[in-house]
Amino acid sequence: MFTILLDHKLLTGLISFFLLASVLCQVICGMIYHNMISESDNMPDTENKLLKECKQKYASYFKVNGKMVNTDVFVDKFLQNISFAKIHLSGIIHISGQLMMLSILVTGISIFLSLAVGHTLFQIIPYYLVSILGLYLYFSISGIVDAQEKRRILKTNLTDYLENHYAPRLETEKENAMEEGIKKREKYAKEYFKEELRRKEQMEEKREEELQPAMNYQAELEDLLEEFFA
């Protein structure tokens, strides 16, 4: 009965390809979200490239704005920009559905061609079975992966960490940097004042050295005058 699948090898190959590609898209999205959720439990020491990028962007925005106004919006935008092979994960999920529909479409074409060449309904049952099993597999994987739920969990974890742990730490670092800057400016001002005082003392000493011959000459002149009038 299943030999009919070999009558149209190209169409059967396309059905299999679209079906497997659809399932693979779901699995890829699920694995990426699952890995990020696992790593989000250890955000301070995470080695996940995407999560490290999230922290760096958050820190940059925090430094530019002085504070993060809306962490929820930031996390939403970050999750929307997550991609695989330069395709956003939300796009991959939509592609998965389109591939599944293509698989059903090609199956329908195969059934039409089989009927056109004289096959009976009993003979084309394998195509119906392929369609039913394909849909069952697709929705089963979709339910197991549950990309939307994983995205929601990841958003919750990231928002909680950024708002309640990372932002206070950045605020503390900012305050420490300001205090350190003030101390450096005070130290620089003291050093500058000491340097100016030292320069003035040197100038006074130099002026006294320059005036010393004149003062000596004046003293000698006064002595001569005293001797003359004496």
CSV table of C-alpha atoms in Angstrom, one decimal:
chain,number,residue,atom,x,y,z
A,1,MET,CA,0.0,0.0,0.0
A,2,PHE,CA,2.8,2.4,0.9
A,3,THR,CA,4.5,1.8,-2.5
A,4,ILE,CA,2.3,4.7,-3.9
A,5,LEU,CA,4.6,7.1,-2.0
A,6,LEU,CA,7.4,6.0,-4.4
A,7,ASP,CA,5.3,6.8,-7.5
A,8,HIS,CA,5.9,10.5,-7.0
A,9,LYS,CA,9.4,10.5,-5.4
A,10,LEU,CA,9.9,14.3,-5.8
A,11,LEU,CA,6.6,15.2,-4.2
A,12,THR,CA,7.2,12.6,-1.4
A,13,GLY,CA,10.6,14.1,-0.8
A,14,LEU,CA,9.2,17.6,-0.7
A,15,ILE,CA,6.5,16.5,1.8
A,16,SER,CA,9.2,15.0,4.0
A,17,PHE,CA,11.5,18.0,3.7
A,18,PHE,CA,8.8,20.5,4.6
A,19,LEU,CA,7.6,18.4,7.5
A,20,LEU,CA,11.1,17.9,9.0
A,21,ALA,CA,12.1,21.5,8.4
A,22,SER,CA,8.9,22.7,10.2
A,23,VAL,CA,9.7,20.5,13.2
A,24,LEU,CA,13.4,21.5,13.1
A,25,CYS,CA,12.4,25.2,13.3
A,26,GLN,CA,10.4,24.6,16.4
A,27,VAL,CA,13.2,22.6,18.0
A,28,ILE,CA,15.8,25.3,17.3
A,29,CYS,CA,13.6,28.0,18.9
A,30,GLY,CA,12.9,25.8,21.9
A,31,MET,CA,16.6,25.0,22.4
A,32,ILE,CA,17.6,28.6,22.2
A,33,TYR,CA,15.0,29.7,24.7
A,34,HIS,CA,15.7,26.7,27.0
A,35,ASN,CA,19.4,27.4,27.1
A,36,MET,CA,18.8,31.1,27.8
A,37,ILE,CA,16.3,30.3,30.6
A,38,SER,CA,18.9,27.9,32.2
A,39,GLU,CA,21.6,30.5,31.9
A,40,SER,CA,19.4,33.3,33.2
A,41,ASP,CA,19.4,31.6,36.7
A,42,ASN,CA,23.1,32.5,36.9
A,43,MET,CA,23.2,35.9,35.1
A,44,PRO,CA,26.3,37.4,37.0
A,45,ASP,CA,28.5,34.6,35.7
A,46,THR,CA,26.7,33.6,32.5
A,47,GLU,CA,28.7,32.7,29.4
A,48,ASN,CA,25.7,32.9,27.1
A,49,LYS,CA,26.6,35.3,24.3
A,50,LEU,CA,23.0,36.7,24.1
A,51,LEU,CA,22.6,37.3,27.8
A,52,LYS,CA,26.0,39.0,28.0
A,53,GLU,CA,25.0,41.2,25.2
A,54,CYS,CA,21.8,42.0,27.1
A,55,LYS,CA,23.7,43.0,30.2
A,56,GLN,CA,26.1,45.2,28.1
A,57,LYS,CA,23.3,47.0,26.3
A,58,TYR,CA,21.5,47.6,29.6
A,59,ALA,CA,24.6,49.0,31.2
A,60,SER,CA,25.2,51.3,28.2
A,61,TYR,CA,21.7,52.6,28.3
A,62,PHE,CA,21.9,53.0,32.1
A,63,LYS,CA,25.1,55.1,31.8
A,64,VAL,CA,23.7,57.2,29.0
A,65,ASN,CA,20.4,58.0,30.7
A,66,GLY,CA,21.6,57.9,34.3
A,67,LYS,CA,18.9,55.3,35.0
A,68,MET,CA,16.8,52.7,33.1
A,69,VAL,CA,13.3,54.2,32.7
A,70,ASN,CA,11.5,51.1,31.5
A,71,THR,CA,13.2,47.7,31.9
A,72,ASP,CA,10.1,45.9,30.7
A,73,VAL,CA,10.2,47.6,27.3
A,74,PHE,CA,14.0,47.1,27.1
A,75,VAL,CA,13.6,43.3,27.6
A,76,ASP,CA,10.8,43.1,25.1
A,77,LYS,CA,12.9,44.8,22.4
A,78,PHE,CA,15.8,42.6,23.3
A,79,LEU,CA,13.8,39.4,22.9
A,80,GLN,CA,12.3,40.6,19.6
A,81,ASN,CA,15.9,41.0,18.2
A,82,ILE,CA,17.1,37.5,19.2
A,83,SER,CA,17.9,35.7,15.9
A,84,PHE,CA,19.3,32.5,14.5
A,85,ALA,CA,21.1,32.6,11.2
A,86,LYS,CA,20.0,36.3,11.0
A,87,ILE,CA,16.3,35.4,11.3
A,88,HIS,CA,14.4,36.5,14.3
A,89,LEU,CA,13.0,33.7,16.4
A,90,SER,CA,9.5,35.0,16.0
A,91,GLY,CA,10.0,34.8,12.3
A,92,ILE,CA,11.4,31.2,12.5
A,93,ILE,CA,8.2,30.2,14.4
A,94,HIS,CA,6.1,31.6,11.6
A,95,ILE,CA,8.3,29.9,9.0
A,96,SER,CA,7.7,26.7,10.8
A,97,GLY,CA,3.9,27.0,10.4
A,98,GLN,CA,4.3,28.0,6.7
A,99,LEU,CA,6.5,24.9,6.1
A,100,MET,CA,3.9,22.7,7.7
A,101,MET,CA,1.2,24.2,5.4
A,102,LEU,CA,3.4,23.6,2.4
A,103,SER,CA,3.8,20.0,3.4
A,104,ILE,CA,0.0,19.7,3.5
A,105,LEU,CA,-0.3,21.5,0.2
A,106,VAL,CA,2.2,19.1,-1.5
A,107,THR,CA,0.4,16.2,0.0
A,108,GLY,CA,-2.9,17.4,-1.5
A,109,ILE,CA,-1.1,17.8,-4.9
A,110,SER,CA,0.2,14.2,-4.6
A,111,ILE,CA,-3.4,13.0,-3.8
A,112,PHE,CA,-4.8,14.8,-6.9
A,113,LEU,CA,-2.1,13.4,-9.2
A,114,SER,CA,-2.6,9.9,-7.8
A,115,LEU,CA,-6.4,10.1,-8.5
A,116,ALA,CA,-5.7,11.6,-11.9
A,117,VAL,CA,-3.7,8.5,-13.0
A,118,GLY,CA,-6.4,6.1,-11.7
A,119,HIS,CA,-5.4,5.2,-8.2
A,120,THR,CA,-8.3,4.4,-5.8
A,121,LEU,CA,-9.1,6.0,-2.5
A,122,PHE,CA,-7.7,3.0,-0.7
A,123,GLN,CA,-4.4,3.3,-2.5
A,124,ILE,CA,-3.9,7.0,-1.6
A,125,ILE,CA,-4.6,6.4,2.1
A,126,PRO,CA,-0.8,6.7,2.8
A,127,TYR,CA,-0.9,10.3,1.9
A,128,TYR,CA,-3.8,10.9,4.3
A,129,LEU,CA,-1.8,9.1,7.0
A,130,VAL,CA,1.3,11.2,6.2
A,131,SER,CA,-0.8,14.4,6.5
A,132,ILE,CA,-2.4,13.3,9.8
A,133,LEU,CA,0.9,12.1,11.3
A,134,GLY,CA,2.7,15.2,10.1
A,135,LEU,CA,0.1,17.5,11.8
A,136,TYR,CA,0.2,15.4,14.9
A,137,LEU,CA,4.0,15.6,15.0
A,138,TYR,CA,3.9,19.3,14.4
A,139,PHE,CA,1.4,20.2,17.1
A,140,SER,CA,3.1,17.7,19.5
A,141,ILE,CA,6.5,19.4,19.1
A,142,SER,CA,4.9,22.8,19.3
A,143,GLY,CA,3.2,21.9,22.5
A,144,ILE,CA,6.4,20.4,24.0
A,145,VAL,CA,8.5,23.4,22.8
A,146,ASP,CA,5.9,26.0,23.7
A,147,ALA,CA,8.1,28.9,22.5
A,148,GLN,CA,5.7,31.5,23.7
A,149,GLU,CA,5.7,30.2,27.3
A,150,LYS,CA,9.5,29.9,27.3
A,151,ARG,CA,9.7,33.5,26.0
A,152,ARG,CA,7.4,34.7,28.8
A,153,ILE,CA,9.6,32.8,31.4
A,154,LEU,CA,12.7,34.3,30.0
A,155,LYS,CA,11.3,37.8,30.0
A,156,THR,CA,10.3,37.4,33.6
A,157,ASN,CA,13.8,36.2,34.6
A,158,LEU,CA,15.6,38.9,32.7
A,159,THR,CA,13.3,41.7,34.0
A,160,ASP,CA,13.7,40.5,37.6
A,161,TYR,CA,17.5,40.3,37.3
A,162,LEU,CA,17.9,43.7,35.6
A,163,GLU,CA,15.5,45.6,37.8
A,164,ASN,CA,16.2,44.0,41.2
A,165,HIS,CA,19.9,43.1,41.0
A,166,TYR,CA,21.8,44.6,38.1
A,167,ALA,CA,20.3,48.2,38.2
A,168,PRO,CA,21.1,48.7,41.9
A,169,ARG,CA,24.6,47.4,41.3
A,170,LEU,CA,25.0,49.9,38.4
A,171,GLU,CA,23.7,52.7,40.6
A,172,THR,CA,26.2,51.8,43.3
A,173,GLU,CA,29.0,51.7,40.7
A,174,LYS,CA,27.9,55.1,39.5
A,175,GLU,CA,27.9,56.6,43.0
A,176,ASN,CA,31.3,55.1,43.7
A,177,ALA,CA,32.6,56.5,40.4
A,178,MET,CA,31.2,60.0,41.3
A,179,GLU,CA,32.8,59.9,44.7
A,180,GLU,CA,36.1,58.7,43.2
A,181,GLY,CA,35.9,61.6,40.7
A,182,ILE,CA,35.3,64.1,43.4
A,183,LYS,CA,38.3,62.8,45.4
A,184,LYS,CA,40.4,63.0,42.3
A,185,ARG,CA,39.4,66.6,41.6
A,186,GLU,CA,40.0,67.5,45.3
A,187,LYS,CA,43.4,65.8,45.1
A,188,TYR,CA,44.2,67.6,41.8
A,189,ALA,CA,43.1,71.0,43.3
A,190,LYS,CA,45.3,70.5,46.4
A,191,GLU,CA,48.3,69.5,44.2
A,192,TYR,CA,47.6,72.5,41.9
A,193,PHE,CA,47.5,74.8,44.9
A,194,LYS,CA,50.7,73.4,46.3
A,195,GLU,CA,52.4,73.8,42.9
A,196,GLU,CA,51.2,77.4,42.6
A,197,LEU,CA,52.4,78.2,46.1
A,198,ARG,CA,55.8,76.6,45.3
A,199,ARG,CA,56.1,78.6,42.1
A,200,LYS,CA,55.3,81.8,44.0
A,201,GLU,CA,57.9,81.0,46.6
A,202,GLN,CA,60.4,80.3,43.8
A,203,MET,CA,59.5,83.6,42.1
A,204,GLU,CA,59.9,85.5,45.4
A,205,GLU,CA,63.3,83.9,46.0
A,206,LYS,CA,64.4,84.7,42.5
A,207,ARG,CA,63.2,88.3,42.9
A,208,GLU,CA,65.1,88.6,46.1
A,209,GLU,CA,68.2,87.2,44.4
A,210,GLU,CA,67.8,89.7,41.6
A,211,LEU,CA,67.3,92.6,44.1
A,212,GLN,CA,70.2,91.6,46.4
A,213,PRO,CA,73.0,93.4,44.3
A,214,ALA,CA,71.0,96.6,44.3
A,215,MET,CA,70.3,96.3,48.0
A,216,ASN,CA,74.0,95.7,48.7
A,217,TYR,CA,74.9,98.7,46.5
A,218,GLN,CA,72.4,100.8,48.4
A,219,ALA,CA,73.9,99.7,51.7
A,220,GLU,CA,77.4,100.5,50.5
A,221,LEU,CA,76.2,103.9,49.3
A,222,GLU,CA,74.6,104.7,52.7
A,223,ASP,CA,77.8,103.6,54.5
A,224,LEU,CA,79.9,106.0,52.2
A,225,LEU,CA,77.5,108.8,52.9
A,226,GLU,CA,77.7,108.3,56.6
A,227,GLU,CA,81.5,108.3,56.4
A,228,PHE,CA,81.5,111.4,54.3
A,229,PHE,CA,79.3,113.4,56.6
A,230,ALA,CA,81.0,112.0,59.6
